[in-house]
Coordinates of C-alpha atoms and ligand atoms in Angstrom, one line a residue:
Chain A
M481 CA -11.5 -20.2 -39.3
P482 CA -13.8 -19.1 -41.6
E483 CA -13.8 -21.6 -44.9
A484 CA -14.0 -18.5 -47.6
Q485 CA -11.1 -15.8 -47.5
Y486 CA -12.5 -12.8 -46.3
E487 CA -10.5 -9.9 -46.8
F488 CA -11.2 -5.6 -46.0
F489 CA -11.2 -3.4 -49.4
I490 CA -11.6 0.6 -48.7
D491 CA -12.1 2.8 -51.4
P492 CA -12.6 6.2 -49.6
S493 CA -13.4 7.9 -53.4
R494 CA -16.6 6.2 -52.6
C495 CA -17.3 7.6 -49.1
I496 CA -20.3 10.1 -48.3
G497 CA -19.2 11.0 -44.7
C498 CA -22.3 9.6 -43.4
Q499 CA -20.6 9.1 -39.8
S500 CA -22.5 5.2 -39.5
C501 CA -19.3 3.8 -39.3
V502 CA -18.2 5.9 -37.0
Q503 CA -21.4 5.3 -34.5
A504 CA -20.8 1.7 -35.1
C505 CA -17.4 1.1 -34.3
S506 CA -18.2 2.8 -31.1
E507 CA -20.3 0.1 -30.1
C508 CA -17.5 -2.3 -30.7
D509 CA -16.8 -4.5 -27.3
T510 CA -13.5 -3.9 -26.9
H511 CA -13.3 0.0 -27.2
K512 CA -16.8 0.7 -25.9
G513 CA -18.2 4.0 -26.6
Q514 CA -15.0 5.4 -28.9
A515 CA -14.8 5.0 -32.3
M516 CA -11.3 4.0 -33.5
I517 CA -11.8 4.9 -37.2
H518 CA -10.9 9.1 -38.4
L519 CA -13.5 10.3 -40.3
E520 CA -12.0 14.0 -41.2
F521 CA -13.2 16.7 -43.9
V522 CA -10.2 16.7 -46.0
N523 CA -10.6 20.5 -46.4
R524 CA -13.8 21.8 -45.2
H525 CA -13.4 24.9 -46.9
Y526 CA -13.5 23.6 -50.3
S527 CA -15.6 20.4 -50.4
T528 CA -17.5 17.7 -48.8
Q529 CA -15.3 15.2 -49.1
T530 CA -14.3 13.2 -46.3
A531 CA -11.6 10.2 -45.5
P532 CA -12.1 7.4 -43.6
V533 CA -9.3 5.9 -42.3
V534 CA -9.1 2.0 -40.6
C535 CA -5.5 0.1 -39.7
M536 CA -4.4 -1.1 -42.3
H537 CA -2.4 -3.8 -40.8
C538 CA 0.9 -3.6 -42.2
D539 CA 2.7 -6.6 -42.7
S540 CA 5.5 -4.7 -41.1
P541 CA 3.6 -2.5 -38.6
T542 CA 6.0 0.8 -37.9
C543 CA 4.0 1.2 -34.8
A544 CA 4.9 -1.5 -33.1
E545 CA 8.0 -1.6 -34.2
V546 CA 9.0 1.8 -32.7
C547 CA 6.7 0.7 -29.4
P548 CA 9.8 0.9 -26.6
A549 CA 7.3 -1.2 -24.2
D550 CA 6.7 -3.9 -27.2
A551 CA 3.1 -3.0 -26.5
I552 CA 1.4 -3.7 -29.9
K553 CA 1.6 -7.8 -31.0
K554 CA 0.5 -9.3 -34.5
T555 CA -1.9 -12.1 -34.3
P556 CA -0.7 -15.0 -36.5
D557 CA -3.6 -13.6 -39.3
G558 CA -1.7 -10.8 -39.3
V559 CA -4.1 -8.5 -37.3
V560 CA -1.9 -5.8 -35.6
Q561 CA -3.9 -5.4 -31.7
T562 CA -4.2 -2.5 -30.1
A563 CA -1.9 -1.8 -27.1
R564 CA -1.4 -4.4 -24.5
K565 CA -2.7 -3.0 -21.6
P566 CA -0.2 -3.8 -18.9
R567 CA 2.1 -2.6 -21.3
C568 CA 1.6 0.6 -22.9
I569 CA 3.4 3.5 -21.3
A570 CA 1.4 5.9 -23.6
C571 CA 5.0 7.3 -24.8
N572 CA 3.2 8.5 -28.2
N573 CA 5.4 7.2 -30.8
C574 CA 3.4 5.0 -32.3
V575 CA 0.6 7.8 -32.8
L576 CA 3.3 9.5 -34.5
A577 CA 5.1 7.1 -36.4
C578 CA 1.7 5.3 -38.2
P579 CA 2.4 6.2 -41.7
F580 CA -1.7 6.3 -42.2
G581 CA -2.1 8.0 -38.5
V582 CA -4.2 5.6 -37.4
P583 CA -3.6 5.1 -33.3
K584 CA -5.1 7.5 -31.3
M585 CA -3.9 8.3 -27.2
N586 CA -6.2 7.9 -23.9
S587 CA -4.2 10.7 -22.3
G588 CA -5.8 9.9 -18.7
A589 CA -5.9 6.2 -19.0
E590 CA -2.1 6.6 -20.3
L591 CA -3.5 3.9 -22.8
M592 CA -3.2 4.1 -27.2
M593 CA -6.3 2.6 -28.0
K594 CA -6.3 1.7 -32.1
C595 CA -8.5 -0.2 -34.3
D596 CA -8.0 -3.8 -34.9
M597 CA -10.1 -4.6 -37.3
C598 CA -12.8 -6.1 -34.9
Y599 CA -10.7 -9.1 -33.5
D600 CA -13.4 -10.3 -32.4
R601 CA -16.1 -10.2 -35.0
T602 CA -13.6 -11.3 -37.7
S603 CA -11.9 -13.8 -35.9
I604 CA -15.3 -15.7 -36.0
G605 CA -15.9 -14.9 -39.6
K606 CA -18.0 -11.7 -39.3
A607 CA -17.5 -8.1 -40.7
P608 CA -16.4 -5.6 -39.0
M609 CA -18.7 -3.2 -37.7
C610 CA -18.1 -0.3 -40.1
A611 CA -18.4 -2.4 -43.1
S612 CA -21.5 -4.2 -41.7
V613 CA -23.1 -0.5 -42.0
C614 CA -21.2 1.7 -44.6
P615 CA -24.0 1.9 -47.5
S616 CA -21.5 3.3 -49.8
G617 CA -19.3 0.7 -49.8
A618 CA -16.5 2.7 -49.5
L619 CA -15.4 0.1 -46.6
Y620 CA -16.1 -3.7 -48.0
Y621 CA -15.7 -6.7 -46.3
G622 CA -15.7 -9.7 -48.8
T623 CA -13.7 -12.4 -50.5
R624 CA -11.7 -11.3 -53.7
E625 CA -14.6 -13.1 -55.5
Q626 CA -17.1 -11.2 -54.6
I627 CA -15.4 -8.0 -55.2
E628 CA -14.5 -8.7 -58.2
A629 CA -17.6 -9.4 -59.4
Q630 CA -19.1 -6.2 -57.5
R631 CA -16.4 -3.5 -59.2
P632 CA -15.9 -5.1 -62.2
R633 CA -13.7 -1.5 -63.1
S634 CA -11.3 -1.6 -59.8
M635 CA -8.5 -3.3 -58.3
P636 CA -7.3 -4.1 -54.8
I637 CA -3.8 -3.2 -54.1
N638 CA -1.9 -3.0 -50.8
Q639 CA 1.5 -1.4 -51.5
F640 CA 2.4 2.0 -50.7
Q641 CA 5.1 4.2 -50.9
F642 CA 6.4 6.8 -48.2
G643 CA 9.3 8.8 -49.8
Q644 CA 11.9 5.5 -50.0
Q645 CA 9.5 3.6 -47.8
T646 CA 7.4 0.4 -49.2
I647 CA 4.5 -0.2 -46.8
S648 CA 2.8 -3.6 -47.6
T649 CA -0.5 -4.0 -45.8
K650 CA -3.5 -6.1 -44.9
V651 CA -6.0 -4.4 -45.9
H652 CA -6.5 -3.3 -49.6
M653 CA -7.3 0.1 -51.4
M654 CA -9.1 0.4 -54.5
V655 CA -7.8 1.6 -57.5
P656 CA -8.7 1.6 -61.6
R657 CA -7.9 -1.3 -63.0
T658 CA -6.3 1.3 -66.3
A659 CA -4.2 2.8 -64.1
Q660 CA -2.8 -0.5 -62.9
P661 CA -0.3 1.1 -60.5
E662 CA 2.3 -0.6 -58.6
H663 CA 2.0 1.2 -55.5
I664 CA 0.0 3.8 -54.1
D665 CA 2.3 7.6 -53.3
V666 CA 0.9 9.0 -50.4
L667 CA 3.5 11.7 -51.3
S668 CA 2.2 12.5 -54.8
A669 CA -1.0 14.4 -52.9
M670 CA 1.2 16.2 -50.8
H671 CA 0.1 19.7 -52.4
D672 CA -3.7 18.7 -52.9
H673 CA -6.4 20.3 -51.5
T674 CA -8.8 17.8 -52.2
S675 CA -11.3 16.7 -54.9
G676 CA -14.7 18.1 -56.2
H677 CA -15.8 20.7 -58.7
D678 CA -16.1 24.7 -58.4
I679 CA -19.6 25.8 -59.0
F680 CA -19.7 29.3 -59.6
L681 CA -23.0 30.8 -58.7
M682 CA -23.1 33.9 -60.4
M683 CA -23.8 35.5 -57.2
H684 CA -22.0 39.0 -57.7
D685 CA -20.6 40.0 -61.0
E686 CA -16.8 39.2 -62.2
Chain B
M1060 CA 28.7 0.1 -29.2
V1061 CA 26.1 -2.2 -27.1
K1062 CA 24.5 -3.0 -30.0
R1063 CA 27.3 -5.0 -31.0
H1064 CA 26.9 -8.0 -28.3
P1065 CA 23.3 -7.4 -26.9
V1066 CA 22.8 -11.0 -25.8
R1067 CA 26.7 -10.9 -23.9
K1068 CA 25.5 -8.0 -22.2
A1069 CA 22.3 -9.3 -21.2
I1070 CA 24.3 -12.4 -19.3
L1071 CA 26.6 -10.1 -17.6
W1072 CA 24.0 -8.3 -15.9
G1073 CA 22.2 -10.8 -15.1
C1074 CA 25.1 -12.9 -13.6
I1075 CA 26.0 -9.3 -11.2
T1076 CA 22.2 -9.5 -10.1
T1077 CA 22.1 -12.7 -9.6
I1078 CA 25.2 -12.7 -7.9
S1079 CA 24.4 -9.9 -5.8
L1080 CA 21.2 -11.2 -4.7
A1081 CA 23.2 -14.7 -3.4
I1082 CA 26.4 -12.6 -1.5
M1083 CA 23.5 -10.7 0.2
I1084 CA 21.1 -13.4 0.9
A1085 CA 24.9 -15.1 2.7
V1086 CA 25.9 -11.8 4.5
G1087 CA 22.5 -10.7 5.5
S1088 CA 21.5 -14.1 7.1
R1089 CA 24.7 -14.1 9.3
E1090 CA 26.5 -16.6 6.9
L1091 CA 23.4 -18.8 6.6
A1092 CA 23.0 -19.3 10.4
H1093 CA 19.4 -18.0 10.3
F1094 CA 19.0 -19.3 6.8
D1095 CA 16.1 -22.1 7.1
A1096 CA 17.2 -24.9 5.5
A1097 CA 13.4 -26.3 4.4
L1098 CA 13.4 -23.1 2.0
V1099 CA 16.6 -23.8 -0.5
A1100 CA 14.3 -24.4 -3.4
Y1101 CA 12.4 -20.9 -2.8
T1102 CA 16.0 -19.6 -3.0
F1103 CA 17.0 -20.8 -6.1
A1104 CA 14.2 -20.2 -7.9
T1105 CA 13.8 -16.4 -6.7
L1106 CA 17.9 -16.5 -7.8
F1107 CA 16.9 -18.0 -11.8
A1108 CA 14.2 -15.3 -11.4
T1109 CA 16.0 -12.5 -10.7
F1110 CA 18.7 -13.8 -13.6
G1111 CA 16.3 -14.3 -15.9
I1112 CA 14.1 -10.4 -15.1
T1113 CA 17.5 -9.2 -15.5
Y1114 CA 18.6 -10.6 -19.1
R1115 CA 15.2 -9.7 -20.2
Y1116 CA 15.1 -6.4 -18.6
T1117 CA 18.8 -5.8 -20.1
M1118 CA 18.0 -7.0 -23.9
W1119 CA 14.8 -4.8 -23.4
L1120 CA 16.3 -2.4 -22.6
Q1121 CA 19.0 -2.5 -25.9
R1122 CA 15.7 -2.2 -28.8
P1123 CA 16.3 1.1 -30.2
P1124 CA 13.3 2.5 -29.0
T1125 CA 13.3 1.1 -25.6
A1126 CA 17.0 2.8 -25.9
M1127 CA 16.0 5.7 -26.9
Y1128 CA 13.6 6.5 -24.1
W1129 CA 15.7 5.4 -21.1
K1130 CA 18.4 7.7 -22.5
R1131 CA 15.8 10.6 -22.9
G1132 CA 13.9 9.5 -19.5
W1133 CA 16.7 10.2 -17.4
Q1134 CA 18.0 13.3 -19.7
M1135 CA 14.7 15.0 -19.0
F1136 CA 14.5 14.5 -15.5
F1137 CA 17.8 15.3 -14.4
K1138 CA 18.4 18.6 -16.7
P1139 CA 18.9 21.1 -13.9
Q1140 CA 16.1 23.9 -14.6
R1141 CA 13.8 21.4 -14.5
L1142 CA 14.8 18.9 -11.4
L1143 CA 13.1 20.4 -8.7
T1144 CA 9.5 20.3 -11.1
N1145 CA 10.5 16.7 -12.0
M1146 CA 11.2 15.5 -8.3
R1147 CA 7.7 16.7 -7.1
N1148 CA 6.0 15.2 -9.9
L1149 CA 8.0 12.2 -9.4
F1150 CA 6.3 11.7 -5.7
T1151 CA 3.0 12.6 -7.0
R1152 CA 3.2 10.2 -9.7
T1153 CA 4.4 7.7 -8.4
S1154 CA 1.5 8.2 -5.3
S1155 CA -1.3 8.7 -7.5
D1156 CA -0.3 6.0 -10.3
F1157 CA 1.4 3.3 -8.7
A1158 CA 0.4 3.0 -5.2
A1159 CA -3.1 4.1 -6.3
N1160 CA -3.3 3.0 -9.9
R1161 CA -5.3 6.2 -10.8
F1162 CA -4.9 5.8 -14.6
I1163 CA -6.2 1.8 -14.3
W1164 CA -9.0 3.5 -12.8
K1165 CA -9.7 5.6 -15.5
R1166 CA -9.7 2.4 -17.6
G1167 CA -12.4 1.2 -15.2
K1168 CA -13.5 1.0 -12.3
L1169 CA -13.6 -2.6 -12.1
R1170 CA -10.4 -3.0 -14.0
W1171 CA -9.0 -1.2 -10.9
L1172 CA -10.8 -2.3 -8.1
A1173 CA -9.2 -6.4 -9.1
H1174 CA -5.4 -4.7 -9.7
W1175 CA -5.6 -2.5 -6.6
F1176 CA -6.0 -5.7 -4.4
I1177 CA -3.8 -7.9 -6.6
M1178 CA -1.1 -5.3 -6.5
W1179 CA -1.1 -4.8 -2.9
G1180 CA -1.7 -8.3 -1.9
C1181 CA 1.2 -8.9 -3.7
I1182 CA 3.7 -6.0 -2.4
V1183 CA 2.7 -6.9 1.1
A1184 CA 3.3 -10.4 0.7
V1185 CA 6.5 -9.9 -1.1
A1186 CA 7.5 -7.8 1.7
I1187 CA 6.9 -10.5 4.5
T1188 CA 8.3 -13.3 2.6
F1189 CA 11.1 -12.8 0.5
P1190 CA 13.0 -11.0 3.8
L1191 CA 12.3 -14.2 6.3
V1192 CA 13.4 -16.8 3.5
F1193 CA 16.5 -14.8 3.2
G1194 CA 17.0 -14.9 6.8
W1195 CA 17.1 -11.5 6.5
L1196 CA 14.7 -11.0 8.7
H1197 CA 13.7 -13.6 11.7
F1198 CA 12.3 -13.4 15.6
A1199 CA 13.6 -15.1 18.1
S1200 CA 12.3 -15.1 22.0
V1201 CA 13.9 -12.6 24.4
P1202 CA 15.9 -14.2 26.9
G1203 CA 14.7 -14.2 30.4
S1204 CA 11.3 -13.3 29.0
L1205 CA 9.0 -16.2 27.7
D1206 CA 5.9 -14.1 27.1
S1207 CA 7.8 -11.1 24.4
Y1208 CA 9.4 -12.2 20.6
R1209 CA 12.5 -9.9 19.8
A1210 CA 12.8 -8.7 15.9
Y1211 CA 16.3 -9.1 14.3
L1212 CA 17.3 -7.2 10.8
F1213 CA 20.2 -8.5 9.0
G1214 CA 21.2 -9.9 12.1
F1215 CA 20.7 -6.8 14.7
A1216 CA 18.2 -6.4 16.9
L1217 CA 15.1 -4.2 16.0
F1218 CA 12.7 -4.6 18.7
D1219 CA 10.9 -6.5 21.7
F1220 CA 6.7 -7.2 21.4
P1221 CA 4.3 -9.4 23.0
V1222 CA 3.4 -12.5 22.1
D1223 CA 0.1 -11.9 22.6
S1224 CA -0.2 -8.9 21.3
I1225 CA -1.9 -7.4 18.4
F1226 CA 0.7 -5.8 16.8
A1227 CA 2.2 -10.2 17.1
F1228 CA -1.6 -11.1 15.2
L1229 CA -1.8 -8.5 12.6
M1230 CA 2.0 -8.9 11.9
F1231 CA 2.1 -13.2 11.9
H1232 CA -0.7 -13.6 10.2
G1233 CA 0.1 -10.7 7.6
L1234 CA 0.3 -13.3 4.5
V1235 CA -3.4 -14.5 5.5
W1236 CA -4.0 -10.7 4.7
S1237 CA -2.5 -10.6 1.9
S1238 CA -4.1 -13.6 0.5
F1239 CA -7.3 -12.3 1.1
A1240 CA -6.9 -9.6 -1.2
V1241 CA -5.0 -10.9 -3.6
I1242 CA -7.5 -13.7 -4.0
F1243 CA -10.9 -10.8 -4.0
G1244 CA -8.8 -9.1 -6.7
V1245 CA -8.2 -11.9 -8.9
M1246 CA -11.9 -13.4 -8.3
L1247 CA -12.6 -9.8 -9.8
A1248 CA -10.3 -10.0 -12.7
M1249 CA -11.7 -13.5 -13.4
W1250 CA -15.6 -12.2 -13.0
R1251 CA -14.7 -9.6 -15.6
R1252 CA -12.8 -12.0 -17.9
M1253 CA -15.5 -13.8 -18.3
R1254 CA -18.2 -11.3 -18.4
D1255 CA -16.5 -9.0 -20.8
H1256 CA -17.1 -9.8 -24.4
G1257 CA -14.5 -7.3 -25.6
A1258 CA -11.6 -9.0 -23.3
A1259 CA -12.9 -12.3 -24.5
S1260 CA -11.6 -11.9 -27.7
V1261 CA -8.3 -11.3 -27.6
Q1262 CA -7.4 -12.9 -24.0
Q1263 CA -4.6 -16.2 -24.6
F1264 CA -4.9 -18.4 -21.7
V1265 CA -1.0 -18.3 -21.1
E1266 CA -1.0 -15.0 -20.9
D1267 CA -3.8 -13.6 -19.5
I1268 CA -5.5 -16.6 -17.8
L1269 CA -2.4 -18.5 -16.7
P1270 CA -1.3 -15.6 -13.7
L1271 CA -4.8 -15.5 -11.9
I1272 CA -4.7 -18.9 -11.9
L1273 CA -1.2 -18.7 -10.5
L1274 CA -2.0 -16.1 -7.7
F1275 CA -4.6 -18.1 -6.7
A1276 CA -3.1 -21.3 -6.4
I1277 CA -0.2 -19.4 -3.9
S1278 CA -2.8 -17.2 -2.1
V1279 CA -5.5 -20.7 -0.8
T1280 CA -2.4 -22.7 -0.3
G1281 CA -1.1 -20.6 1.8
V1282 CA -4.5 -19.7 3.6
M1283 CA -4.7 -23.2 4.0
L1284 CA -1.3 -23.7 5.6
T1285 CA -2.5 -21.5 8.2
A1286 CA -6.0 -23.1 8.6
S1287 CA -4.3 -26.8 9.1
Y1288 CA -2.3 -25.8 11.7
T1289 CA -4.4 -23.3 13.6
W1290 CA -7.8 -25.6 13.1
M1291 CA -6.7 -28.3 12.0
R1292 CA -4.1 -29.9 14.4
G1293 CA -1.5 -29.6 11.4
Y1294 CA -3.9 -32.1 9.3
A1295 CA -2.2 -32.4 5.6
F1296 CA 0.4 -30.2 6.9
D1297 CA 3.5 -31.5 4.6
F1298 CA 0.8 -32.2 1.4
I1299 CA 0.0 -28.8 1.8
A1300 CA 3.1 -26.9 2.1
I1301 CA 4.2 -28.8 -1.1
L1302 CA 1.9 -27.7 -2.9
H1303 CA 2.4 -24.0 -1.5
A1304 CA 6.0 -24.9 -2.5
I1305 CA 5.1 -26.0 -6.1
T1306 CA 2.9 -22.6 -7.1
V1307 CA 5.2 -20.4 -5.5
I1308 CA 8.3 -21.8 -7.4
F1309 CA 6.4 -22.4 -10.6
T1310 CA 5.2 -18.6 -10.1
L1311 CA 8.9 -17.6 -9.8
L1312 CA 10.2 -19.6 -12.7
Y1313 CA 7.0 -17.8 -15.4
M1314 CA 8.3 -14.2 -14.0
P1315 CA 11.0 -12.7 -17.0
F1316 CA 8.7 -14.7 -19.3
G1317 CA 4.6 -13.6 -18.9
K1318 CA 2.6 -11.1 -17.6
F1319 CA 4.3 -10.3 -14.8
F1320 CA 7.5 -8.6 -16.1
H1321 CA 4.8 -5.5 -16.4
I1322 CA 5.7 -5.0 -13.0
F1323 CA 9.4 -4.1 -13.9
Q1324 CA 8.8 -2.7 -16.6
R1325 CA 6.2 -0.2 -15.6
P1326 CA 8.4 2.4 -14.3
A1327 CA 9.3 3.2 -17.9
Q1328 CA 5.5 5.3 -17.8
L1329 CA 7.3 7.5 -15.6
G1330 CA 10.0 8.1 -17.9
A1331 CA 7.9 8.7 -21.0
T1332 CA 5.6 11.7 -18.6
F1333 CA 8.9 13.4 -17.9
Y1334 CA 10.0 13.3 -22.1
K1335 CA 6.5 14.7 -22.6
D1336 CA 6.6 18.0 -19.9
A1337 CA 10.0 18.6 -21.7
G1338 CA 8.4 18.0 -25.1
A1339 CA 5.3 20.3 -24.1
T1340 CA 7.7 23.2 -23.0
S1341 CA 10.3 22.8 -25.6
E1342 CA 9.9 24.1 -29.5
Q1343 CA 7.1 22.4 -31.1
A1344 CA 7.4 20.6 -34.6
H1345 CA 5.0 22.4 -37.1
C1346 CA 3.8 20.1 -40.1
R1347 CA 5.2 20.9 -43.5
R1348 CA 1.9 20.2 -45.1
C1349 CA -0.6 21.7 -43.5
G1350 CA 1.8 24.3 -40.5
E1351 CA 0.1 23.3 -37.7
A1352 CA 1.9 21.9 -34.6
Y1353 CA 1.5 18.4 -33.8
S1354 CA 4.1 17.6 -31.0
S1355 CA 7.5 18.5 -30.2
R1356 CA 10.7 18.5 -32.4
M1357 CA 13.3 16.5 -29.8
H1358 CA 10.4 13.7 -29.8
V1359 CA 10.1 13.8 -33.8
E1360 CA 13.7 14.1 -34.3
D1361 CA 14.3 11.2 -32.0
L1362 CA 11.3 9.3 -33.9
I1363 CA 13.3 9.9 -37.1
S1364 CA 16.7 8.4 -35.6
V1365 CA 15.0 5.4 -34.1
Q1366 CA 13.0 4.8 -37.6
K1367 CA 16.5 5.2 -39.2
Q1368 CA 17.7 2.4 -36.4
L1369 CA 15.3 0.2 -37.3
G1370 CA 15.8 0.2 -41.3
F1371 CA 12.9 2.3 -42.2
R1372 CA 13.6 4.0 -45.0
Y1373 CA 11.1 7.2 -44.6
E1374 CA 13.1 9.4 -45.9
V1375 CA 11.0 11.9 -48.4
A1376 CA 13.1 14.2 -51.7
G1377 CA 12.4 17.6 -51.4
E1378 CA 11.5 20.6 -48.7
V1379 CA 9.6 17.6 -46.6
E1380 CA 12.9 15.9 -45.9
H1381 CA 11.0 13.2 -44.0
Y1382 CA 7.6 11.7 -43.9
Q1383 CA 7.4 11.9 -39.5
W1384 CA 7.2 16.1 -40.7
I1385 CA 3.8 15.7 -41.4
C1386 CA 1.3 15.7 -39.2
P1387 CA -0.9 12.7 -38.5
P1388 CA -3.8 14.5 -39.7
C1389 CA -2.6 15.2 -43.2
R1390 CA -1.2 11.4 -43.4
R1391 CA -4.3 10.5 -43.4
A1392 CA -5.5 13.4 -45.8
M1393 CA -3.4 12.5 -48.2
F1394 CA -3.7 8.4 -48.2
V1395 CA -7.3 8.7 -49.0
L1396 CA -6.4 12.0 -51.8
A1397 CA -3.9 9.9 -53.5
Q1398 CA -6.1 7.6 -54.1
T1399 CA -8.9 9.9 -55.4
K1400 CA -5.8 11.1 -58.2
Q1401 CA -5.7 7.6 -59.0
W1402 CA -9.5 8.3 -59.9
Q1403 CA -9.2 11.8 -61.7
G1404 CA -10.1 11.8 -65.1
N1405 CA -12.2 8.0 -64.7
F1406 CA -15.1 9.8 -63.1
G1407 CA -14.0 13.2 -64.2
D1408 CA -13.3 14.5 -60.6
Q1409 CA -11.3 17.5 -60.4
M1410 CA -8.2 17.7 -57.5
F1411 CA -7.8 21.1 -56.5
S1412 CA -4.4 21.6 -56.4
S1413 CA -3.5 24.6 -58.0
M1414 CA -4.3 26.5 -55.0
H1415 CA -1.4 29.2 -53.8
E1416 CA -2.2 28.8 -50.2
Q1417 CA -1.0 26.0 -48.3
P1418 CA -3.5 22.9 -47.7
A1419 CA -5.9 23.1 -45.3
A1420 CA -5.0 21.0 -42.4
P1421 CA -8.3 18.2 -42.4
R1422 CA -10.8 19.0 -39.3
F1423 CA -13.0 15.9 -37.3
G1424 CA -15.7 15.6 -38.4
N1425 CA -18.8 14.9 -36.4
P1426 CA -18.0 16.0 -32.4
V1427 CA -20.8 14.8 -31.1
I1428 CA -20.9 11.2 -31.5
S1429 CA -18.1 9.0 -29.9
E1430 CA -17.9 11.2 -27.4
G1431 CA -15.2 13.3 -29.3
P1432 CA -11.2 13.1 -28.7
L1433 CA -10.2 10.5 -25.8
G1434 CA -8.0 13.4 -24.2
H1435 CA -5.6 16.4 -24.9
E1436 CA -3.2 15.0 -27.0
D1437 CA -5.7 12.8 -28.9
Q1438 CA -7.6 16.6 -29.5
A1439 CA -4.0 17.7 -31.0
N1440 CA -3.9 14.5 -33.3
L1441 CA -7.3 15.6 -34.8
H1442 CA -6.5 19.3 -34.8
F1443 CA -9.8 19.8 -32.9
Ligands
HEM439 C1 3.0 -6.4 -7.3 C2 3.2 -5.9 -8.2 C3 1.7 -6.2 -8.9 C4 1.0 -7.3 -9.7 C5 1.3 -8.8 -8.6 C6 0.2 -7.2 -10.5 C7 -0.7 -8.6 -11.2 C8 -1.7 -7.7 -11.9 C9 -2.0 -8.8 -13.1 C10 -2.0 -10.5 -12.2 C11 -3.0 -8.0 -14.3 C12 -4.0 -8.8 -14.9 C13 -5.0 -8.8 -14.3 C14 -6.5 -8.9 -16.0 O1 -6.0 -10.1 -15.6 O2 -7.3 -8.6 -16.0 C15 -2.3 -6.4 -13.4 C16 -2.5 -5.7 -15.0 C17 -2.1 -4.5 -14.9 N1 -0.8 -4.2 -14.4 FE1 -0.3 -4.7 -12.6 N2 0.4 -5.9 -10.8 C18 1.3 -5.6 -10.4 C19 2.1 -4.3 -10.2 C20 2.0 -3.1 -11.3 C21 2.5 -1.4 -11.4 C22 3.4 -1.7 -10.1 C23 2.1 -1.1 -12.2 C24 2.0 -0.1 -12.7 C25 1.7 1.1 -12.4 C26 0.8 -2.2 -13.2 C27 0.4 -1.8 -14.1 C28 -0.7 -2.7 -14.4 C29 -1.8 -2.8 -15.8 C30 -1.6 -0.9 -16.8 C31 -2.1 -3.5 -16.1 C32 -3.2 -4.1 -17.3 C33 -4.8 -3.3 -16.2 C34 -6.0 -3.0 -17.1 O3 -6.5 -2.1 -18.0 O4 -6.6 -4.1 -17.2 N3 1.3 -3.8 -12.0 N4 -1.6 -6.8 -13.4
SF4_440 S1 -1.7 1.5 -40.1 FE1 -0.4 1.9 -38.6 S2 -1.5 2.0 -36.3 FE2 -1.8 0.2 -38.4 S3 -0.7 -1.8 -38.5 FE3 -0.1 -0.4 -39.9 S4 1.8 1.4 -38.7 FE4 0.4 0.0 -37.0
SF4_441 S1 2.1 4.6 -26.7 FE1 1.6 2.8 -26.1 S2 1.4 1.5 -27.8 FE2 2.2 3.2 -29.2 S3 4.5 3.4 -28.4 FE3 4.0 3.8 -27.0 S4 3.7 2.3 -25.0 FE4 3.8 1.5 -27.6

């Protein structure tokens, strides 16, 4: 056990879409050659905004609850592990049920694979691969004091709202200190396309 | 509803299978006439394992997601218009995934080699020992002919064969061959577990290492028994026999709890494939945010009902109705956009939400690195 309490803080608004995390993730020993982190263009037609998504390690993980094979286990330190290999029957329940859209399905191998917060690293006090390479600090692994000192305008939050369901997670997301939200209402973005700025080049007369 | 007494139901089924097996032992060995009294301990351990495995299996089947799959798996299999295709698929999948372990091959060649040898070694060993232990199968010399044996199944004469034939040699040494297979497989599995950093970080002793040690111990003590009476005039035979009995009995008692339970659980994999087949050809669910198809409507509706039974409240007011109707890529996008919204105004970021059309589906960033999607289902998940 490491002495200081290291935690995972994510701040997608800082993401610059550089793909470093994707590359680093695919070097992890527990899923060699395959990245478990998702990095997508939110709406490529309008903006360069990208969405880096890792497993949030829910306190009561929907993925594990809906698993018919009891294949997803949580460690005593709260990390929700990827499917246990002899158990997973590749039913896709977890892929469809995870509120954050995290698990991936490896069809030929009949095996769900997902981010396990680099358990081989974090269990011995090292940062996850993605956080160790992220140049923008969108993925940050450190102590609460460190993040507070470095991001005075933000605060971490770990409550997410999906309709009537509240999900609390081990991984924290950074939100503005001024807003002080109780939770993040994910469906509030239902009709949002993306963020950015319109640039009018005045190429043709209007 | 079955939900009220899950434990009682599991005990009941446990008793039914255990008593059935006990009756089969009594009848199959012709009122224990062919039952070897030295094997009493093995028999009781088997009866205990039968109870434990049935108990756990029944408990497991009563969990909401498992119950749903169990019901749907059979329904989809016996659908009249699909039955013929399903029968054919049952045959091909049993041979490729169960007999040949093709899907484990896809996970890794070393994993496959290890598993294939362990599995077949154990299947052959079980097929030989259990009928012998229960007295279902026994051999006796043919009256009036000293150099041939007669095989009896459930007390009925089956066939005769010469004592010194190759068949007799292979037959009477079947356990030796299966032990070699298991030892080879276990050594490969151990080798992988010791060298692979990924495996090393997540494996646990009781869950992952103990089963390998048990299989190794059973096989080695078994082979030592043969060695003792073949070449060493029975040196330490009794001691090795006790050691062997201890390893086998411990493994039988461990069966319902640990990793070996997957042997009984694994057939559920077939049910999942029939369910997916049926889903692929039926009505699709379209994401209520981006409009793209992402799964079968049946699967989404079944999941909604399972989540309700589990106590989740993903119901959403308005046209979405339930969060399950949103595709995984849109979930990822909304999760990020909901945070962006919080920052709006702080940095002058502008949300593009006033456009008339439906929000577009998010797109995978870069298919070139990290080998892209993991298969056709992952491809759909990424809206590739
Ligand atoms: C007598 C029968 C069987 C025995 C004794 C057996 C034993 C084992 C053992 C000891 C392991 C762990 C290997 C390790 O430590 O790496 C294992 C893993 C596994 N078994 Fe079996 N097994 C049997 C039958 C089956 C069957 C019929 C299936 C399914 C078709 C199956 C599917 C699996 C899977 C998927 C794994 C995980 C492999 C991986 O990805 O590493 N097993 N089994
Ligand atoms: S974020 Fe998804 S995959 Fe991770 S623990 Fe929660 S439900 Fe499971
Ligand atoms: S895909 Fe595997 S891990 Fe996911 S719910 Fe199904 S059996 Fe469980």
